[in-house]
Tab-separated table of C-alpha atoms in Angstrom:
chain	number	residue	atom	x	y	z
A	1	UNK	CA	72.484	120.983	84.902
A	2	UNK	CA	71.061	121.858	88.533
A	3	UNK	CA	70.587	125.418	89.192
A	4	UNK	CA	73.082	126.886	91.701
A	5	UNK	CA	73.720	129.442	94.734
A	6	UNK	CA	75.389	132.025	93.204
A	7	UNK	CA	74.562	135.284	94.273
A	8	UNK	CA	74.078	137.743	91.184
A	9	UNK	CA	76.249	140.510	92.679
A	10	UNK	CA	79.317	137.859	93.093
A	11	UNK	CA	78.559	136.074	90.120
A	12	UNK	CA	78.941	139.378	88.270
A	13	UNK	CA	81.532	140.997	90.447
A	14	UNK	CA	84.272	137.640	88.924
A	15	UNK	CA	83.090	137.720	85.760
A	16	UNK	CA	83.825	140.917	85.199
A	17	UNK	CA	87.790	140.348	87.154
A	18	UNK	CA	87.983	137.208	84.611
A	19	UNK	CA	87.038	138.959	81.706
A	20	UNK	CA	90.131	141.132	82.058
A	21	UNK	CA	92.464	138.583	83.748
A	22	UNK	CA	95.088	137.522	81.198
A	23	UNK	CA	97.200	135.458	84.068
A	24	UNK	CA	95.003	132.620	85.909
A	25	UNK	CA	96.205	129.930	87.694
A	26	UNK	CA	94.072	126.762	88.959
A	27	UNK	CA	94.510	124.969	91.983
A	28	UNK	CA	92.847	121.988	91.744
A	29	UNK	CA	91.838	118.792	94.480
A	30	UNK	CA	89.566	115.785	95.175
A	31	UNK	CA	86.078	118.259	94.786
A	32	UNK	CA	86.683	118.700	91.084
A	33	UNK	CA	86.091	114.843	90.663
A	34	UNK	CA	83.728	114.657	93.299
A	35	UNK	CA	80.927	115.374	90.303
A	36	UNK	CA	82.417	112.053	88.766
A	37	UNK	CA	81.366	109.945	91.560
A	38	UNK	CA	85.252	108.806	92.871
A	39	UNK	CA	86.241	107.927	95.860
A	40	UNK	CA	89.052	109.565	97.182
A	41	UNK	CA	90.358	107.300	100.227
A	42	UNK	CA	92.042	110.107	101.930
A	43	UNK	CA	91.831	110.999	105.721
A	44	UNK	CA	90.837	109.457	108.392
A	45	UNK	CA	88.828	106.426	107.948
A	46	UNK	CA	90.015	105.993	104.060
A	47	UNK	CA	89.808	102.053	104.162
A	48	UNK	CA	90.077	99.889	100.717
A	49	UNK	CA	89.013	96.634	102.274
A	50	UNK	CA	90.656	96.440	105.718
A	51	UNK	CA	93.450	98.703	104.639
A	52	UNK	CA	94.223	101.956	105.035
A	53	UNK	CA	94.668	103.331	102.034
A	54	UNK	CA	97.753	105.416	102.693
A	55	UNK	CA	99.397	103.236	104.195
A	56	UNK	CA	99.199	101.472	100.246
A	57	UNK	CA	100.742	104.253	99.135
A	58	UNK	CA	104.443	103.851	99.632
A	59	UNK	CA	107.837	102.793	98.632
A	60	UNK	CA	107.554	100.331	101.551
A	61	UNK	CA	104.411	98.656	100.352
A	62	UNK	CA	104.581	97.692	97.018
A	63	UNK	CA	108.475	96.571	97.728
A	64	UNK	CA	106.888	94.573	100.621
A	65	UNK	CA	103.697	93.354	98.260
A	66	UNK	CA	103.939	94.708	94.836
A	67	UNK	CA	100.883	92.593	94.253
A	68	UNK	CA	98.288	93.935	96.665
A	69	UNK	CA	99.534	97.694	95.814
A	70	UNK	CA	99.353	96.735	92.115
A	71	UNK	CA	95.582	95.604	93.059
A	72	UNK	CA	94.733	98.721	94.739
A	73	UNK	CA	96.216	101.045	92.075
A	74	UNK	CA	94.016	98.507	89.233
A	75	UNK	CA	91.105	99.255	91.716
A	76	UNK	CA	91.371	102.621	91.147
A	77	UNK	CA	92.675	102.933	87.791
A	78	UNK	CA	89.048	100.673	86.824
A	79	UNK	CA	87.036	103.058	88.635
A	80	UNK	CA	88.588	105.956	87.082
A	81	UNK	CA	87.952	104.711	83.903
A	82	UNK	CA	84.019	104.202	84.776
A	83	UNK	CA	83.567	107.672	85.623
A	84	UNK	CA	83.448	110.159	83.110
A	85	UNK	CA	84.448	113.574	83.330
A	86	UNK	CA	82.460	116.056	84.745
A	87	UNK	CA	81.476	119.569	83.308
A	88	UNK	CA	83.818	121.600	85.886
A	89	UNK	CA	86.924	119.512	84.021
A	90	UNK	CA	85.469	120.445	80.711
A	91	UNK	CA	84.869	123.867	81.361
A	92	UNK	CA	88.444	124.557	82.906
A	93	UNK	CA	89.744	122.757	79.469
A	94	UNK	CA	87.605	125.351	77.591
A	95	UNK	CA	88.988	128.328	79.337
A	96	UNK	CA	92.475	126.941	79.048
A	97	UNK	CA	91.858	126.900	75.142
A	98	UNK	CA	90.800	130.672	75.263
A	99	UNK	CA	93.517	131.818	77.940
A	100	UNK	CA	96.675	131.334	76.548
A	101	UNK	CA	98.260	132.505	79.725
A	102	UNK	CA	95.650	130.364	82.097
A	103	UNK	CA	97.261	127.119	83.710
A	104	UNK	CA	95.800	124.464	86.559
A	105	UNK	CA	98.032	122.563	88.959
A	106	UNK	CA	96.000	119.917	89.844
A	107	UNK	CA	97.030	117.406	93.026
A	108	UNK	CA	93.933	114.811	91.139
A	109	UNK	CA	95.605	111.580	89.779
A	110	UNK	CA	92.516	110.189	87.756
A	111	UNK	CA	93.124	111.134	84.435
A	112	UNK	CA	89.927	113.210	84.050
A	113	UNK	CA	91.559	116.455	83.186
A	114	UNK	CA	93.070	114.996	80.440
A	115	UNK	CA	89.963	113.157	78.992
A	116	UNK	CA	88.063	116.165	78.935
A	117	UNK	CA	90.639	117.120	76.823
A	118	UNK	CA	92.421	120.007	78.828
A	119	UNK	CA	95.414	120.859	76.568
A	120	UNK	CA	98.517	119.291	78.233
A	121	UNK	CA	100.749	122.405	78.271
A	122	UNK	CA	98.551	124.085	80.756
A	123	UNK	CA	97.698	121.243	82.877
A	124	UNK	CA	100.365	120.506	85.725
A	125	UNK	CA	99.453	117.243	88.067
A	126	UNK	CA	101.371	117.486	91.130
A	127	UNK	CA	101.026	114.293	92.271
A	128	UNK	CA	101.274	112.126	89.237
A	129	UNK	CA	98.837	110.232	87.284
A	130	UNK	CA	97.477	106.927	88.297
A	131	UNK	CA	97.539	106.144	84.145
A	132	UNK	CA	101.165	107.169	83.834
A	133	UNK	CA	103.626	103.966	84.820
A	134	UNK	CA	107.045	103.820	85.275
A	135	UNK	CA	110.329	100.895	85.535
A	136	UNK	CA	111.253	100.690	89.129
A	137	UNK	CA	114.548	99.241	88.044
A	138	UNK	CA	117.553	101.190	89.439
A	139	UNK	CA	119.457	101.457	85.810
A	140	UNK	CA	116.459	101.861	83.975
A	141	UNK	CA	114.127	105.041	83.379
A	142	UNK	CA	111.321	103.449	81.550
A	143	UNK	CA	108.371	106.151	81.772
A	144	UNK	CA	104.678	105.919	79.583
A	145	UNK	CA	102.226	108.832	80.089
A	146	UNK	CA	98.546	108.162	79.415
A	147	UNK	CA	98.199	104.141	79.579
A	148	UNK	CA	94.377	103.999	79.691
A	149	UNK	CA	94.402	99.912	79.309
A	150	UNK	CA	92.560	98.342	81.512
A	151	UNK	CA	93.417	95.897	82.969
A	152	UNK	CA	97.011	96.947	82.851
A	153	UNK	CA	97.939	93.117	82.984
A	154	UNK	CA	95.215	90.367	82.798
A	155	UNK	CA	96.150	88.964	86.296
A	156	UNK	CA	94.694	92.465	87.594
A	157	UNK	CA	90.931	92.417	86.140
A	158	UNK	CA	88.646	92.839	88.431
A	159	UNK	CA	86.940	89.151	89.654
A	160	UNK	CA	83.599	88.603	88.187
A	161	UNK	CA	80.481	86.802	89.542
A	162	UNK	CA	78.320	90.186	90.994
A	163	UNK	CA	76.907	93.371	89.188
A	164	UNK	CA	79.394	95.491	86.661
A	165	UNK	CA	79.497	99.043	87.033
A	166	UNK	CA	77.349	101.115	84.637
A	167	UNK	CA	78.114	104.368	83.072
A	168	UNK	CA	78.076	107.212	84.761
A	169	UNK	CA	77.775	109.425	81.751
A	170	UNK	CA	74.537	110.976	82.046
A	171	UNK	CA	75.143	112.343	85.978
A	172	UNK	CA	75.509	116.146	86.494
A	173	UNK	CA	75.856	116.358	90.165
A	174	UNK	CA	78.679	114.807	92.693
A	175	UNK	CA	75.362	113.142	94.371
A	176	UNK	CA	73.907	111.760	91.820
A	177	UNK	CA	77.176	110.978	90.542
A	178	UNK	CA	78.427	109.002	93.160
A	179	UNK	CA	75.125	107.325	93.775
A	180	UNK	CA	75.391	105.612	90.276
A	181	UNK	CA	78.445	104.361	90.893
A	182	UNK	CA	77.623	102.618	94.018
A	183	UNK	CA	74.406	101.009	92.917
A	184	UNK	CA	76.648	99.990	89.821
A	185	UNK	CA	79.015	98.824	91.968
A	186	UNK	CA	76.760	96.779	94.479
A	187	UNK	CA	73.805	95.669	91.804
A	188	UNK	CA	71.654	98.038	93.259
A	189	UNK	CA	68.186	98.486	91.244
A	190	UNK	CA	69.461	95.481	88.776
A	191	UNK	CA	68.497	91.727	87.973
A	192	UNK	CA	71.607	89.737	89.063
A	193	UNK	CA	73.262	88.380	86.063
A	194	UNK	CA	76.779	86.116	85.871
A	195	UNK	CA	80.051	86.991	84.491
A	196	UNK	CA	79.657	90.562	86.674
A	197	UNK	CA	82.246	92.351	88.370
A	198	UNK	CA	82.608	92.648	91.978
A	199	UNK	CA	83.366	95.097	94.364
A	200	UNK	CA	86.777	94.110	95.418
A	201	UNK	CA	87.164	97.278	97.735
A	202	UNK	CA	84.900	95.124	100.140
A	203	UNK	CA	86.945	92.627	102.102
A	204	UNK	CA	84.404	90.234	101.966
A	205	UNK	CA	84.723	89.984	98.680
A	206	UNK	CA	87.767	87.147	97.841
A	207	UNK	CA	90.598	88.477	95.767
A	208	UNK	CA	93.732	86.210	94.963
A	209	UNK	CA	97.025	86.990	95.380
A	210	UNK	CA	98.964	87.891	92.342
A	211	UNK	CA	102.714	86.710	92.151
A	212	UNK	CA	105.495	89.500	91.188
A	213	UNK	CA	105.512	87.552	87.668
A	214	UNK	CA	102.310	88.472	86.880
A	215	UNK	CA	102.368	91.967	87.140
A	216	UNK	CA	103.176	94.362	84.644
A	217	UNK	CA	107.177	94.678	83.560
A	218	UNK	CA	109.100	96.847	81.995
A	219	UNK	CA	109.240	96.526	78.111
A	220	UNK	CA	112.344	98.345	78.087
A	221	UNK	CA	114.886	96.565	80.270
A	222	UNK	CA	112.435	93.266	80.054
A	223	UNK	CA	113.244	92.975	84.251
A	224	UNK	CA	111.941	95.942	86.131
A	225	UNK	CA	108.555	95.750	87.754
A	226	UNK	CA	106.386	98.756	86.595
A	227	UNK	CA	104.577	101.016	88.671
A	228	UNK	CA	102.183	103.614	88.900
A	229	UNK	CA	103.420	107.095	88.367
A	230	UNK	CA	101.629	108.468	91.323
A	231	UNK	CA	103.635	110.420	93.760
A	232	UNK	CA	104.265	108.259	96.991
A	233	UNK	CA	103.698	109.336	100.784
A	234	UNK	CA	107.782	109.905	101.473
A	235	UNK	CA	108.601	110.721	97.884
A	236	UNK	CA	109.298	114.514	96.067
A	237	UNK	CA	106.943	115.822	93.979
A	238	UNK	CA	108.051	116.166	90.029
A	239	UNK	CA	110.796	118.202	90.284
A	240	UNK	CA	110.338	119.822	86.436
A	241	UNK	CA	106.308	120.648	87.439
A	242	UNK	CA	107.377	122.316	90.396
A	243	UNK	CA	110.270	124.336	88.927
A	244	UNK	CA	107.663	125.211	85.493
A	245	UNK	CA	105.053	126.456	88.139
A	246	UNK	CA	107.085	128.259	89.913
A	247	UNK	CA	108.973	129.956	86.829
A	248	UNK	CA	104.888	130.658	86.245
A	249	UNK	CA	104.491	132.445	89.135
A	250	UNK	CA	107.627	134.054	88.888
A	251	UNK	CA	107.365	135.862	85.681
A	252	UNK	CA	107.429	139.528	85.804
A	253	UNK	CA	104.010	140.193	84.527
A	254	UNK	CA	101.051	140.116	87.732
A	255	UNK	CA	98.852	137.174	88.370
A	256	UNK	CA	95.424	138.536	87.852
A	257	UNK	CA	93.141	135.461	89.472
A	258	UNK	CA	93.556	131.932	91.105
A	259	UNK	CA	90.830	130.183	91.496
A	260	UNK	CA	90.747	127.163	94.307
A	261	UNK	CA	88.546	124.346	93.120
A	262	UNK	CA	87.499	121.500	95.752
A	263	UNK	CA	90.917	121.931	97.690
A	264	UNK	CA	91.326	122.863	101.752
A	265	UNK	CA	95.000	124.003	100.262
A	266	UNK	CA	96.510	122.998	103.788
A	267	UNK	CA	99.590	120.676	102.467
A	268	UNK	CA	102.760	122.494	100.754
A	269	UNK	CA	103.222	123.375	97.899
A	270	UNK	CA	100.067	123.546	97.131
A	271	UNK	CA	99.434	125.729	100.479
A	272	UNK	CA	101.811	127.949	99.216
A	273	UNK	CA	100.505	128.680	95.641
A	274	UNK	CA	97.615	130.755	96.864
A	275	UNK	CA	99.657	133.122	99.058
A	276	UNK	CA	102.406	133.194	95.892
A	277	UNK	CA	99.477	133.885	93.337
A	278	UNK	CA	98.108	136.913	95.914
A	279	UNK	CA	101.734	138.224	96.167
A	280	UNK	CA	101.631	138.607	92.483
A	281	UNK	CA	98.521	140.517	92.534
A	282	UNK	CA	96.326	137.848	92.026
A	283	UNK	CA	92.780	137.808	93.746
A	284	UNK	CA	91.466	134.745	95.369
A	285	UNK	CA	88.197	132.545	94.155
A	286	UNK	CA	87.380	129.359	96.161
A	287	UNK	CA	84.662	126.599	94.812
A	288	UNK	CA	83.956	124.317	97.698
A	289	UNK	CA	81.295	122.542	99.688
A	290	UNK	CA	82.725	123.227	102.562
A	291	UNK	CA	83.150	127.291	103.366
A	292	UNK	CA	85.786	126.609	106.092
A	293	UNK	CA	87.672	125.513	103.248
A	294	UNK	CA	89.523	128.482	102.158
A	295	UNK	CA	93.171	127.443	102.636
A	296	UNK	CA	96.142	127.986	105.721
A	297	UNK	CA	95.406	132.114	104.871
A	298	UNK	CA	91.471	132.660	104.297
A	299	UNK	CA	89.946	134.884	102.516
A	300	UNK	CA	90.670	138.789	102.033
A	301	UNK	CA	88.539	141.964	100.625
A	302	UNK	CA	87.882	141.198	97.499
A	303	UNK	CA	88.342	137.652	97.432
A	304	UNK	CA	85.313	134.900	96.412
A	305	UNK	CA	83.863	132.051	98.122
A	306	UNK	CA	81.516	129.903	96.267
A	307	UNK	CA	79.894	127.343	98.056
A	308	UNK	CA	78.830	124.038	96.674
A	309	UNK	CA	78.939	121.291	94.098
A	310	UNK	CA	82.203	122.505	91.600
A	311	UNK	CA	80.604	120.689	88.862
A	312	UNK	CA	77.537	122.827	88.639
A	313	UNK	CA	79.485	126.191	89.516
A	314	UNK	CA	82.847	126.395	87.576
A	315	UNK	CA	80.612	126.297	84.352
A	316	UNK	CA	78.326	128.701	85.930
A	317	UNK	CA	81.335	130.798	86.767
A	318	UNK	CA	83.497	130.393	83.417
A	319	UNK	CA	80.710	130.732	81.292
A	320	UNK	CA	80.906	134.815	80.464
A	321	UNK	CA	84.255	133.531	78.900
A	322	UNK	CA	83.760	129.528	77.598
A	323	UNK	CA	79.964	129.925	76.790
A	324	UNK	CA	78.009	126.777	77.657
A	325	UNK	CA	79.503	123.208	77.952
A	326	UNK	CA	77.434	121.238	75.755
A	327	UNK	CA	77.815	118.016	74.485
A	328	UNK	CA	79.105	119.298	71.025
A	329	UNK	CA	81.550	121.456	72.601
A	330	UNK	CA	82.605	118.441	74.788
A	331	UNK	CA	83.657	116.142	71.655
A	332	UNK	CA	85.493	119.838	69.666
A	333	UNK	CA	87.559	120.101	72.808
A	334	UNK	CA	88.896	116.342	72.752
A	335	UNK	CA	89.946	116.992	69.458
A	336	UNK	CA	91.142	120.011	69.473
A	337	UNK	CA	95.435	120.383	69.068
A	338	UNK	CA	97.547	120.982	72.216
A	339	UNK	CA	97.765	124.644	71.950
């Protein structure tokens, strides 16, 4: 694992806070994956071929095209699967095996939380899953958690004819991470070779058009198209994860530490967990690469910002309580029970 910036006197300063912190929340966004390599299309300039990606993400757009939403969603749901999770998901999944009262809201829909094995009971995703799916049928509440298949219907696999993506197992950083996924993705460094996938977030790459009858249905009421159990621009966020993280927060006992991984915190709720958490006592530490990232309130006396790559520092930082995140320990947590 690279080496990182952590000053000795902060490094020791919060892990001496953890070691006595029996209340921690998580706060979790797109820079805990970034050591995975994903793309997160958000923001300006967020383009999947020549759309923009939020504007995919909608109601309005997959009743308009179900099929080039559905394509999208594949897109990403394939990509997700390629990456692997990085050591900042694994170690957050070890401390949430040793904390009993430790829990991470995380607004990340690409399933790598849960295949590091984070116990399910402390892991809150605030905007969905892209791997959960759902009936959108208006008499029918047809809902599946955890549907890794890929391709969720065979009209959906990705076209074939360039390079397939390789693994991206053995990268440690969010550089080299991402890096391996584009060369995988565009044949970099590789002898061309048929039957390979292509990159179908390049418009220049062809993609049919998939008819409504070709996309995945309900298996319940047989009619419904399914979707992705994402959380929509327009739509409420899970209305039992907000009302368990707030009964969280709400308990009478203090909230010792939050810690803000790869998140500028600026869109409610999420905003308003970190001035919650400090109204219950909590104290505030902030992993980012960016150190104007510290949420709508900044930072106070005794708070923590540590700057750079969350992958290499949230082991660094967890490890006076987890140990070290080896391979071994890796596998143990993916087995281990939902505590």
């Amino acid at each position: 694992m690279a080496s990182s910036s952590i000053k000795p006197a902060d490094l020791e300063s919060f892990q001496n806070h953890l070691r006595y912190s029996d209340r921690v929340l998580a706060l979790c966004g797109a820079g805990l994956s970034a050591a995975s390599g994903l793309p997160t299309f958000r923001g300006a300039g967020g383009l999947w071929r020549s759309y923009d990606a939020v504007s995919l993400a909608t109601p309005e757009a997959f009743a308009r095209d179900p099929g080039l939403v559905w394509q999208f969603y594949s897109y990403r749901r394939h990509m997700a699967l390629q990456a692997q999770p990085n050591p900042a998901h694994y170690a957050l999944a070890a401390l949430a095996r040793r904390k009993k009262g430790f829990l991470t809201l995380s607004q990340n829909v690409d399933g790598l939380s849960q295949r590091a094995g984070h116990p399910a009971s402390r892991l809150h995703l605030l905007h969905g899953s892209l791997f959960d799916i759902k009936c959108t049928a208006f008499y029918c509440n047809y809902t599946e958690s955890n549907n890794f298949t890929d391709p969720i219907a065979p009209a959906l696999a990705i076209p074939k004819g360039g390079p397939s993506p390789a693994s991206l197992g053995t990268a440690t950083s969010g550089a080299g991470a991402t890096e391996s996924l584009q060369h995988a993705m565009h044949g970099a460094g590789s002898k061309p070779q048929g039957g390979k996938e292509l990159d179908i977030s390049d418009d220049r790459v062809e993609m049919p058009e998939i008819d409504a009858k070709d996309l995945p249905h309900c298996p319940r009421c047989g009619d419904g198209l399914l979707r992705p159990g994402v959380v929509w621009f327009g739509e409420r966020l899970p209305e039992k994860i907000i009302n368990e993280v707030d009964n969280f927060i709400e308990e009478p006992k203090k909230i010792d530490l939050i810690l803000v991984i790869g998140t500028s915190a600026q869109v409610y709720p999420a905003a308003g967990y970190i001035d919650k958490a400090r109204a219950k006592g909590a104290r505030v530490a902030v992993v980012n690469m960016d150190r104007a990232d510290t949420g709508r309130g900044g930072l106070e006396k005794g708070d923590w910002f540590f700057e750079g790559d969350a992958g290499v520092l949230v082991p660094e930082l967890l490890k006076s309580e987890i140990g070290d995140i080896s391979n071994t320990e890796r596998r143990a947590g993916n087995r281990e029970d939902d505590g």
